[in-house]
Amino acid sequence: MRTGLDNKRNVAIGIVLLIVLIAAIVYFVKSVFVGDSTPRAVATPAASAQQELSSSGPGGHTAQRLPSLAKLDPTLHPEVMAGAESLEYNGSGRNIFSMNSAPVKIEAPIGLVRPRQVIAEGPKGPPPPPPIDLKFFGYEAEGGGKKAFLLHNDDVFIASEGDVVDHHYKIIKINPLSIQVTDLLYNNTQTLPLSQS
């Protein structure tokens, strides 16, 4: 249960925070628009550089003082700049700033990096396709259609022209004593003679 004491404490905290906020706003507005009436000691870059140079280094040596900025002449001198622009590059190597400079000479190698391998034989072509391992052992011509009897390992096939045997060989032409077969994997056509055994 809340008492009146809790409300008084919350009101007091709120008033204190409001006073601090108003004071911060007044200070900010005064510093931005009115400015500070008391002069601050502002360190100039030249003064800080002189202060750093006048201090002794780690070896105990005292650095020289730079002249003050009031003594430096900010005027551009075109004759000095023209003299700097007319300087010619006189190095012994290639001028990296000129497109017309001579290329760098690269010494010729003393020997071959990799010794050449002498090839005794001429270049080899692709290996020949494997022979078709079908055996043509029979022929039948009945009613204008030709059929060939083929043996592949222990399997016997009966095929006409245009048929594919064992998903691998296509029968192109059937003759009584030979047949033409194309190996579909290697695109190779061979003629198989009629086997007598």
mmCIF file with all atom_site columns, C-alpha atoms in Angstrom:
data_model
loop_
_atom_site.group_PDB
_atom_site.id
_atom_site.type_symbol
_atom_site.label_atom_id
_atom_site.label_alt_id
_atom_site.label_comp_id
_atom_site.label_asym_id
_atom_site.label_entity_id
_atom_site.label_seq_id
_atom_site.pdbx_PDB_ins_code
_atom_site.Cartn_x
_atom_site.Cartn_y
_atom_site.Cartn_z
_atom_site.occupancy
_atom_site.B_iso_or_equiv
_atom_site.pdbx_formal_charge
_atom_site.auth_seq_id
_atom_site.auth_comp_id
_atom_site.auth_asym_id
_atom_site.auth_atom_id
_atom_site.pdbx_PDB_model_num
ATOM 1   C CA . MET A 1 1   ? 0.000  0.000   0.000   1.00 0.00 ? 1   MET A CA 1
ATOM 2   C CA . ARG A 1 2   ? 1.412  3.388   -0.993  1.00 0.00 ? 2   ARG A CA 1
ATOM 3   C CA . THR A 1 3   ? 1.765  6.127   1.491   1.00 0.00 ? 3   THR A CA 1
ATOM 4   C CA . GLY A 1 4   ? 1.851  9.870   0.975   1.00 0.00 ? 4   GLY A CA 1
ATOM 5   C CA . LEU A 1 5   ? 5.563  9.791   1.804   1.00 0.00 ? 5   LEU A CA 1
ATOM 6   C CA . ASP A 1 6   ? 6.387  7.938   -1.467  1.00 0.00 ? 6   ASP A CA 1
ATOM 7   C CA . ASN A 1 7   ? 4.605  10.560  -3.562  1.00 0.00 ? 7   ASN A CA 1
ATOM 8   C CA . LYS A 1 8   ? 6.463  13.427  -1.825  1.00 0.00 ? 8   LYS A CA 1
ATOM 9   C CA . ARG A 1 9   ? 9.796  11.733  -2.473  1.00 0.00 ? 9   ARG A CA 1
ATOM 10  C CA . ASN A 1 10  ? 9.021  11.216  -6.198  1.00 0.00 ? 10  ASN A CA 1
ATOM 11  C CA . VAL A 1 11  ? 7.929  14.855  -6.518  1.00 0.00 ? 11  VAL A CA 1
ATOM 12  C CA . ALA A 1 12  ? 11.150 16.039  -4.847  1.00 0.00 ? 12  ALA A CA 1
ATOM 13  C CA . ILE A 1 13  ? 13.322 13.919  -7.206  1.00 0.00 ? 13  ILE A CA 1
ATOM 14  C CA . GLY A 1 14  ? 11.427 15.268  -10.229 1.00 0.00 ? 14  GLY A CA 1
ATOM 15  C CA . ILE A 1 15  ? 11.923 18.900  -9.093  1.00 0.00 ? 15  ILE A CA 1
ATOM 16  C CA . VAL A 1 16  ? 15.676 18.383  -8.568  1.00 0.00 ? 16  VAL A CA 1
ATOM 17  C CA . LEU A 1 17  ? 16.057 16.800  -12.027 1.00 0.00 ? 17  LEU A CA 1
ATOM 18  C CA . LEU A 1 18  ? 14.074 19.650  -13.601 1.00 0.00 ? 18  LEU A CA 1
ATOM 19  C CA . ILE A 1 19  ? 16.310 22.280  -11.952 1.00 0.00 ? 19  ILE A CA 1
ATOM 20  C CA . VAL A 1 20  ? 19.470 20.472  -13.174 1.00 0.00 ? 20  VAL A CA 1
ATOM 21  C CA . LEU A 1 21  ? 18.038 20.284  -16.712 1.00 0.00 ? 21  LEU A CA 1
ATOM 22  C CA . ILE A 1 22  ? 17.158 23.995  -16.764 1.00 0.00 ? 22  ILE A CA 1
ATOM 23  C CA . ALA A 1 23  ? 20.637 24.905  -15.491 1.00 0.00 ? 23  ALA A CA 1
ATOM 24  C CA . ALA A 1 24  ? 22.285 22.793  -18.209 1.00 0.00 ? 24  ALA A CA 1
ATOM 25  C CA . ILE A 1 25  ? 20.161 24.416  -20.952 1.00 0.00 ? 25  ILE A CA 1
ATOM 26  C CA . VAL A 1 26  ? 20.953 27.931  -19.685 1.00 0.00 ? 26  VAL A CA 1
ATOM 27  C CA . TYR A 1 27  ? 24.680 27.136  -19.560 1.00 0.00 ? 27  TYR A CA 1
ATOM 28  C CA . PHE A 1 28  ? 24.653 25.709  -23.103 1.00 0.00 ? 28  PHE A CA 1
ATOM 29  C CA . VAL A 1 29  ? 22.717 28.672  -24.576 1.00 0.00 ? 29  VAL A CA 1
ATOM 30  C CA . LYS A 1 30  ? 24.970 31.173  -22.793 1.00 0.00 ? 30  LYS A CA 1
ATOM 31  C CA . SER A 1 31  ? 28.207 29.501  -23.994 1.00 0.00 ? 31  SER A CA 1
ATOM 32  C CA . VAL A 1 32  ? 27.009 29.247  -27.604 1.00 0.00 ? 32  VAL A CA 1
ATOM 33  C CA . PHE A 1 33  ? 25.341 32.622  -28.154 1.00 0.00 ? 33  PHE A CA 1
ATOM 34  C CA . VAL A 1 34  ? 26.914 34.958  -25.607 1.00 0.00 ? 34  VAL A CA 1
ATOM 35  C CA . GLY A 1 35  ? 30.389 33.477  -25.299 1.00 0.00 ? 35  GLY A CA 1
ATOM 36  C CA . ASP A 1 36  ? 32.767 33.395  -22.390 1.00 0.00 ? 36  ASP A CA 1
ATOM 37  C CA . SER A 1 37  ? 33.866 36.744  -20.977 1.00 0.00 ? 37  SER A CA 1
ATOM 38  C CA . THR A 1 38  ? 37.039 35.290  -19.481 1.00 0.00 ? 38  THR A CA 1
ATOM 39  C CA . PRO A 1 39  ? 39.857 34.770  -22.017 1.00 0.00 ? 39  PRO A CA 1
ATOM 40  C CA . ARG A 1 40  ? 41.224 31.242  -22.209 1.00 0.00 ? 40  ARG A CA 1
ATOM 41  C CA . ALA A 1 41  ? 44.817 30.343  -22.864 1.00 0.00 ? 41  ALA A CA 1
ATOM 42  C CA . VAL A 1 42  ? 44.712 28.658  -26.262 1.00 0.00 ? 42  VAL A CA 1
ATOM 43  C CA . ALA A 1 43  ? 47.810 26.794  -27.317 1.00 0.00 ? 43  ALA A CA 1
ATOM 44  C CA . THR A 1 44  ? 48.723 27.585  -30.924 1.00 0.00 ? 44  THR A CA 1
ATOM 45  C CA . PRO A 1 45  ? 50.339 24.904  -33.066 1.00 0.00 ? 45  PRO A CA 1
ATOM 46  C CA . ALA A 1 46  ? 53.548 26.916  -33.328 1.00 0.00 ? 46  ALA A CA 1
ATOM 47  C CA . ALA A 1 47  ? 53.757 27.396  -29.574 1.00 0.00 ? 47  ALA A CA 1
ATOM 48  C CA . SER A 1 48  ? 53.171 23.732  -28.906 1.00 0.00 ? 48  SER A CA 1
ATOM 49  C CA . ALA A 1 49  ? 55.755 22.787  -31.551 1.00 0.00 ? 49  ALA A CA 1
ATOM 50  C CA . GLN A 1 50  ? 58.290 25.177  -29.986 1.00 0.00 ? 50  GLN A CA 1
ATOM 51  C CA . GLN A 1 51  ? 57.551 23.758  -26.584 1.00 0.00 ? 51  GLN A CA 1
ATOM 52  C CA . GLU A 1 52  ? 58.079 20.189  -27.840 1.00 0.00 ? 52  GLU A CA 1
ATOM 53  C CA . LEU A 1 53  ? 61.300 21.064  -29.666 1.00 0.00 ? 53  LEU A CA 1
ATOM 54  C CA . SER A 1 54  ? 62.771 22.977  -26.754 1.00 0.00 ? 54  SER A CA 1
ATOM 55  C CA . SER A 1 55  ? 62.438 19.999  -24.440 1.00 0.00 ? 55  SER A CA 1
ATOM 56  C CA . SER A 1 56  ? 65.375 17.689  -24.365 1.00 0.00 ? 56  SER A CA 1
ATOM 57  C CA . GLY A 1 57  ? 65.089 14.269  -26.007 1.00 0.00 ? 57  GLY A CA 1
ATOM 58  C CA . PRO A 1 58  ? 65.716 10.871  -24.461 1.00 0.00 ? 58  PRO A CA 1
ATOM 59  C CA . GLY A 1 59  ? 69.420 11.095  -25.212 1.00 0.00 ? 59  GLY A CA 1
ATOM 60  C CA . GLY A 1 60  ? 69.791 14.425  -23.384 1.00 0.00 ? 60  GLY A CA 1
ATOM 61  C CA . HIS A 1 61  ? 70.194 16.474  -26.594 1.00 0.00 ? 61  HIS A CA 1
ATOM 62  C CA . THR A 1 62  ? 68.351 19.761  -26.904 1.00 0.00 ? 62  THR A CA 1
ATOM 63  C CA . ALA A 1 63  ? 66.392 20.300  -30.141 1.00 0.00 ? 63  ALA A CA 1
ATOM 64  C CA . GLN A 1 64  ? 66.596 23.528  -32.122 1.00 0.00 ? 64  GLN A CA 1
ATOM 65  C CA . ARG A 1 65  ? 63.823 26.077  -31.921 1.00 0.00 ? 65  ARG A CA 1
ATOM 66  C CA . LEU A 1 66  ? 61.743 26.732  -35.036 1.00 0.00 ? 66  LEU A CA 1
ATOM 67  C CA . PRO A 1 67  ? 61.280 30.339  -36.099 1.00 0.00 ? 67  PRO A CA 1
ATOM 68  C CA . SER A 1 68  ? 58.001 31.853  -35.050 1.00 0.00 ? 68  SER A CA 1
ATOM 69  C CA . LEU A 1 69  ? 55.122 31.932  -37.519 1.00 0.00 ? 69  LEU A CA 1
ATOM 70  C CA . ALA A 1 70  ? 55.336 35.714  -37.735 1.00 0.00 ? 70  ALA A CA 1
ATOM 71  C CA . LYS A 1 71  ? 58.765 35.439  -39.390 1.00 0.00 ? 71  LYS A CA 1
ATOM 72  C CA . LEU A 1 72  ? 57.671 32.901  -42.053 1.00 0.00 ? 72  LEU A CA 1
ATOM 73  C CA . ASP A 1 73  ? 56.986 34.312  -45.547 1.00 0.00 ? 73  ASP A CA 1
ATOM 74  C CA . PRO A 1 74  ? 53.715 32.897  -47.016 1.00 0.00 ? 74  PRO A CA 1
ATOM 75  C CA . THR A 1 75  ? 54.376 34.407  -50.489 1.00 0.00 ? 75  THR A CA 1
ATOM 76  C CA . LEU A 1 76  ? 54.624 31.999  -53.435 1.00 0.00 ? 76  LEU A CA 1
ATOM 77  C CA . HIS A 1 77  ? 57.830 32.315  -55.436 1.00 0.00 ? 77  HIS A CA 1
ATOM 78  C CA . PRO A 1 78  ? 57.208 31.188  -59.063 1.00 0.00 ? 78  PRO A CA 1
ATOM 79  C CA . GLU A 1 79  ? 60.908 31.211  -59.957 1.00 0.00 ? 79  GLU A CA 1
ATOM 80  C CA . VAL A 1 80  ? 61.662 28.672  -57.228 1.00 0.00 ? 80  VAL A CA 1
ATOM 81  C CA . MET A 1 81  ? 58.753 26.484  -58.335 1.00 0.00 ? 81  MET A CA 1
ATOM 82  C CA . ALA A 1 82  ? 59.879 26.669  -62.000 1.00 0.00 ? 82  ALA A CA 1
ATOM 83  C CA . GLY A 1 83  ? 63.344 25.560  -60.977 1.00 0.00 ? 83  GLY A CA 1
ATOM 84  C CA . ALA A 1 84  ? 61.891 22.562  -59.162 1.00 0.00 ? 84  ALA A CA 1
ATOM 85  C CA . GLU A 1 85  ? 59.732 21.663  -62.195 1.00 0.00 ? 85  GLU A CA 1
ATOM 86  C CA . SER A 1 86  ? 62.672 21.811  -64.602 1.00 0.00 ? 86  SER A CA 1
ATOM 87  C CA . LEU A 1 87  ? 64.678 19.183  -62.720 1.00 0.00 ? 87  LEU A CA 1
ATOM 88  C CA . GLU A 1 88  ? 65.531 16.163  -64.895 1.00 0.00 ? 88  GLU A CA 1
ATOM 89  C CA . TYR A 1 89  ? 65.615 12.627  -63.591 1.00 0.00 ? 89  TYR A CA 1
ATOM 90  C CA . ASN A 1 90  ? 69.228 11.411  -63.738 1.00 0.00 ? 90  ASN A CA 1
ATOM 91  C CA . GLY A 1 91  ? 68.963 8.009   -62.126 1.00 0.00 ? 91  GLY A CA 1
ATOM 92  C CA . SER A 1 92  ? 70.594 4.922   -63.593 1.00 0.00 ? 92  SER A CA 1
ATOM 93  C CA . GLY A 1 93  ? 67.416 2.856   -63.756 1.00 0.00 ? 93  GLY A CA 1
ATOM 94  C CA . ARG A 1 94  ? 64.042 3.223   -65.437 1.00 0.00 ? 94  ARG A CA 1
ATOM 95  C CA . ASN A 1 95  ? 62.061 6.417   -64.797 1.00 0.00 ? 95  ASN A CA 1
ATOM 96  C CA . ILE A 1 96  ? 58.763 5.237   -63.388 1.00 0.00 ? 96  ILE A CA 1
ATOM 97  C CA . PHE A 1 97  ? 57.223 8.662   -64.026 1.00 0.00 ? 97  PHE A CA 1
ATOM 98  C CA . SER A 1 98  ? 57.834 8.664   -67.791 1.00 0.00 ? 98  SER A CA 1
ATOM 99  C CA . MET A 1 99  ? 56.035 6.629   -70.458 1.00 0.00 ? 99  MET A CA 1
ATOM 100 C CA . ASN A 1 100 ? 58.963 7.040   -72.872 1.00 0.00 ? 100 ASN A CA 1
ATOM 101 C CA . SER A 1 101 ? 61.747 5.775   -70.644 1.00 0.00 ? 101 SER A CA 1
ATOM 102 C CA . ALA A 1 102 ? 63.772 2.766   -71.704 1.00 0.00 ? 102 ALA A CA 1
ATOM 103 C CA . PRO A 1 103 ? 62.603 -0.577  -70.344 1.00 0.00 ? 103 PRO A CA 1
ATOM 104 C CA . VAL A 1 104 ? 64.673 -2.275  -67.701 1.00 0.00 ? 104 VAL A CA 1
ATOM 105 C CA . LYS A 1 105 ? 67.138 -4.799  -69.071 1.00 0.00 ? 105 LYS A CA 1
ATOM 106 C CA . ILE A 1 106 ? 66.546 -8.226  -67.599 1.00 0.00 ? 106 ILE A CA 1
ATOM 107 C CA . GLU A 1 107 ? 69.523 -10.515 -67.559 1.00 0.00 ? 107 GLU A CA 1
ATOM 108 C CA . ALA A 1 108 ? 69.239 -13.683 -69.622 1.00 0.00 ? 108 ALA A CA 1
ATOM 109 C CA . PRO A 1 109 ? 68.943 -16.843 -67.515 1.00 0.00 ? 109 PRO A CA 1
ATOM 110 C CA . ILE A 1 110 ? 72.123 -18.872 -67.147 1.00 0.00 ? 110 ILE A CA 1
ATOM 111 C CA . GLY A 1 111 ? 70.401 -22.182 -67.692 1.00 0.00 ? 111 GLY A CA 1
ATOM 112 C CA . LEU A 1 112 ? 66.964 -23.647 -68.168 1.00 0.00 ? 112 LEU A CA 1
ATOM 113 C CA . VAL A 1 113 ? 64.727 -23.558 -65.144 1.00 0.00 ? 113 VAL A CA 1
ATOM 114 C CA . ARG A 1 114 ? 63.330 -26.975 -65.992 1.00 0.00 ? 114 ARG A CA 1
ATOM 115 C CA . PRO A 1 115 ? 65.323 -29.390 -68.106 1.00 0.00 ? 115 PRO A CA 1
ATOM 116 C CA . ARG A 1 116 ? 63.613 -30.376 -71.304 1.00 0.00 ? 116 ARG A CA 1
ATOM 117 C CA . GLN A 1 117 ? 62.363 -33.916 -71.546 1.00 0.00 ? 117 GLN A CA 1
ATOM 118 C CA . VAL A 1 118 ? 63.318 -35.572 -74.802 1.00 0.00 ? 118 VAL A CA 1
ATOM 119 C CA . ILE A 1 119 ? 60.348 -37.367 -76.309 1.00 0.00 ? 119 ILE A CA 1
ATOM 120 C CA . ALA A 1 120 ? 61.527 -40.322 -78.354 1.00 0.00 ? 120 ALA A CA 1
ATOM 121 C CA . GLU A 1 121 ? 58.162 -41.080 -79.902 1.00 0.00 ? 121 GLU A CA 1
ATOM 122 C CA . GLY A 1 122 ? 55.810 -38.738 -81.629 1.00 0.00 ? 122 GLY A CA 1
ATOM 123 C CA . PRO A 1 123 ? 52.664 -37.561 -79.909 1.00 0.00 ? 123 PRO A CA 1
ATOM 124 C CA . LYS A 1 124 ? 50.250 -40.369 -79.251 1.00 0.00 ? 124 LYS A CA 1
ATOM 125 C CA . GLY A 1 125 ? 46.650 -40.016 -80.308 1.00 0.00 ? 125 GLY A CA 1
ATOM 126 C CA . PRO A 1 126 ? 43.707 -41.297 -78.357 1.00 0.00 ? 126 PRO A CA 1
ATOM 127 C CA . PRO A 1 127 ? 43.712 -45.029 -77.691 1.00 0.00 ? 127 PRO A CA 1
ATOM 128 C CA . PRO A 1 128 ? 41.828 -47.162 -80.189 1.00 0.00 ? 128 PRO A CA 1
ATOM 129 C CA . PRO A 1 129 ? 38.319 -48.195 -79.198 1.00 0.00 ? 129 PRO A CA 1
ATOM 130 C CA . PRO A 1 130 ? 37.988 -51.640 -77.661 1.00 0.00 ? 130 PRO A CA 1
ATOM 131 C CA . PRO A 1 131 ? 36.886 -54.459 -79.943 1.00 0.00 ? 131 PRO A CA 1
ATOM 132 C CA . ILE A 1 132 ? 33.196 -55.317 -79.953 1.00 0.00 ? 132 ILE A CA 1
ATOM 133 C CA . ASP A 1 133 ? 32.823 -58.486 -77.915 1.00 0.00 ? 133 ASP A CA 1
ATOM 134 C CA . LEU A 1 134 ? 29.742 -59.860 -79.678 1.00 0.00 ? 134 LEU A CA 1
ATOM 135 C CA . LYS A 1 135 ? 29.908 -63.173 -81.473 1.00 0.00 ? 135 LYS A CA 1
ATOM 136 C CA . PHE A 1 136 ? 27.869 -63.511 -84.713 1.00 0.00 ? 136 PHE A CA 1
ATOM 137 C CA . PHE A 1 137 ? 26.962 -67.204 -84.922 1.00 0.00 ? 137 PHE A CA 1
ATOM 138 C CA . GLY A 1 138 ? 23.767 -67.372 -87.008 1.00 0.00 ? 138 GLY A CA 1
ATOM 139 C CA . TYR A 1 139 ? 21.685 -65.758 -89.720 1.00 0.00 ? 139 TYR A CA 1
ATOM 140 C CA . GLU A 1 140 ? 18.048 -66.034 -90.802 1.00 0.00 ? 140 GLU A CA 1
ATOM 141 C CA . ALA A 1 141 ? 16.294 -64.439 -93.795 1.00 0.00 ? 141 ALA A CA 1
ATOM 142 C CA . GLU A 1 142 ? 12.562 -65.058 -93.757 1.00 0.00 ? 142 GLU A CA 1
ATOM 143 C CA . GLY A 1 143 ? 9.855  -63.025 -95.486 1.00 0.00 ? 143 GLY A CA 1
ATOM 144 C CA . GLY A 1 144 ? 12.226 -60.222 -96.486 1.00 0.00 ? 144 GLY A CA 1
ATOM 145 C CA . GLY A 1 145 ? 13.429 -59.635 -92.904 1.00 0.00 ? 145 GLY A CA 1
ATOM 146 C CA . LYS A 1 146 ? 16.929 -60.516 -91.789 1.00 0.00 ? 146 LYS A CA 1
ATOM 147 C CA . LYS A 1 147 ? 17.793 -61.614 -88.283 1.00 0.00 ? 147 LYS A CA 1
ATOM 148 C CA . ALA A 1 148 ? 21.164 -62.178 -86.691 1.00 0.00 ? 148 ALA A CA 1
ATOM 149 C CA . PHE A 1 149 ? 21.904 -64.478 -83.783 1.00 0.00 ? 149 PHE A CA 1
ATOM 150 C CA . LEU A 1 150 ? 24.453 -62.975 -81.422 1.00 0.00 ? 150 LEU A CA 1
ATOM 151 C CA . LEU A 1 151 ? 26.228 -64.173 -78.329 1.00 0.00 ? 151 LEU A CA 1
ATOM 152 C CA . HIS A 1 152 ? 27.520 -61.843 -75.601 1.00 0.00 ? 152 HIS A CA 1
ATOM 153 C CA . ASN A 1 153 ? 29.153 -63.768 -72.760 1.00 0.00 ? 153 ASN A CA 1
ATOM 154 C CA . ASP A 1 154 ? 26.379 -66.246 -71.831 1.00 0.00 ? 154 ASP A CA 1
ATOM 155 C CA . ASP A 1 155 ? 23.479 -64.187 -73.260 1.00 0.00 ? 155 ASP A CA 1
ATOM 156 C CA . VAL A 1 156 ? 21.933 -64.949 -76.677 1.00 0.00 ? 156 VAL A CA 1
ATOM 157 C CA . PHE A 1 157 ? 20.312 -62.126 -78.707 1.00 0.00 ? 157 PHE A CA 1
ATOM 158 C CA . ILE A 1 158 ? 18.203 -62.206 -81.857 1.00 0.00 ? 158 ILE A CA 1
ATOM 159 C CA . ALA A 1 159 ? 18.360 -58.817 -83.584 1.00 0.00 ? 159 ALA A CA 1
ATOM 160 C CA . SER A 1 160 ? 17.222 -57.166 -86.801 1.00 0.00 ? 160 SER A CA 1
ATOM 161 C CA . GLU A 1 161 ? 18.824 -54.191 -88.582 1.00 0.00 ? 161 GLU A CA 1
ATOM 162 C CA . GLY A 1 162 ? 18.429 -51.043 -86.439 1.00 0.00 ? 162 GLY A CA 1
ATOM 163 C CA . ASP A 1 163 ? 18.028 -52.923 -83.147 1.00 0.00 ? 163 ASP A CA 1
ATOM 164 C CA . VAL A 1 164 ? 20.193 -52.098 -80.108 1.00 0.00 ? 164 VAL A CA 1
ATOM 165 C CA . VAL A 1 165 ? 21.699 -55.128 -78.379 1.00 0.00 ? 165 VAL A CA 1
ATOM 166 C CA . ASP A 1 166 ? 22.491 -55.042 -74.665 1.00 0.00 ? 166 ASP A CA 1
ATOM 167 C CA . HIS A 1 167 ? 21.941 -51.234 -74.550 1.00 0.00 ? 167 HIS A CA 1
ATOM 168 C CA . HIS A 1 168 ? 25.381 -50.882 -76.087 1.00 0.00 ? 168 HIS A CA 1
ATOM 169 C CA . TYR A 1 169 ? 25.574 -52.146 -79.684 1.00 0.00 ? 169 TYR A CA 1
ATOM 170 C CA . LYS A 1 170 ? 23.443 -51.111 -82.668 1.00 0.00 ? 170 LYS A CA 1
ATOM 171 C CA . ILE A 1 171 ? 23.042 -53.496 -85.602 1.00 0.00 ? 171 ILE A CA 1
ATOM 172 C CA . ILE A 1 172 ? 23.619 -51.510 -88.819 1.00 0.00 ? 172 ILE A CA 1
ATOM 173 C CA . LYS A 1 173 ? 23.623 -54.119 -91.628 1.00 0.00 ? 173 LYS A CA 1
ATOM 174 C CA . ILE A 1 174 ? 23.099 -57.869 -91.682 1.00 0.00 ? 174 ILE A CA 1
ATOM 175 C CA . ASN A 1 175 ? 24.703 -59.976 -94.442 1.00 0.00 ? 175 ASN A CA 1
ATOM 176 C CA . PRO A 1 176 ? 24.782 -63.769 -94.653 1.00 0.00 ? 176 PRO A CA 1
ATOM 177 C CA . LEU A 1 177 ? 28.497 -63.976 -93.771 1.00 0.00 ? 177 LEU A CA 1
ATOM 178 C CA . SER A 1 178 ? 29.027 -60.798 -91.680 1.00 0.00 ? 178 SER A CA 1
ATOM 179 C CA . ILE A 1 179 ? 27.252 -58.005 -89.840 1.00 0.00 ? 179 ILE A CA 1
ATOM 180 C CA . GLN A 1 180 ? 28.109 -54.358 -89.186 1.00 0.00 ? 180 GLN A CA 1
ATOM 181 C CA . VAL A 1 181 ? 27.765 -53.290 -85.535 1.00 0.00 ? 181 VAL A CA 1
ATOM 182 C CA . THR A 1 182 ? 28.251 -49.824 -84.011 1.00 0.00 ? 182 THR A CA 1
ATOM 183 C CA . ASP A 1 183 ? 29.493 -49.488 -80.457 1.00 0.00 ? 183 ASP A CA 1
ATOM 184 C CA . LEU A 1 184 ? 27.311 -46.616 -79.184 1.00 0.00 ? 184 LEU A CA 1
ATOM 185 C CA . LEU A 1 185 ? 29.645 -45.684 -76.319 1.00 0.00 ? 185 LEU A CA 1
ATOM 186 C CA . TYR A 1 186 ? 32.703 -45.181 -78.538 1.00 0.00 ? 186 TYR A CA 1
ATOM 187 C CA . ASN A 1 187 ? 30.883 -44.365 -81.821 1.00 0.00 ? 187 ASN A CA 1
ATOM 188 C CA . ASN A 1 188 ? 32.880 -47.122 -83.505 1.00 0.00 ? 188 ASN A CA 1
ATOM 189 C CA . THR A 1 189 ? 31.587 -49.362 -86.299 1.00 0.00 ? 189 THR A CA 1
ATOM 190 C CA . GLN A 1 190 ? 33.093 -52.818 -86.849 1.00 0.00 ? 190 GLN A CA 1
ATOM 191 C CA . THR A 1 191 ? 32.333 -55.727 -89.128 1.00 0.00 ? 191 THR A CA 1
ATOM 192 C CA . LEU A 1 192 ? 31.937 -59.059 -87.368 1.00 0.00 ? 192 LEU A CA 1
ATOM 193 C CA . PRO A 1 193 ? 32.379 -62.258 -89.442 1.00 0.00 ? 193 PRO A CA 1
ATOM 194 C CA . LEU A 1 194 ? 30.099 -65.274 -89.111 1.00 0.00 ? 194 LEU A CA 1
ATOM 195 C CA . SER A 1 195 ? 31.591 -67.649 -86.572 1.00 0.00 ? 195 SER A CA 1
ATOM 196 C CA . GLN A 1 196 ? 31.628 -71.311 -87.558 1.00 0.00 ? 196 GLN A CA 1
ATOM 197 C CA . SER A 1 197 ? 32.106 -72.823 -84.097 1.00 0.00 ? 197 SER A CA 1
#
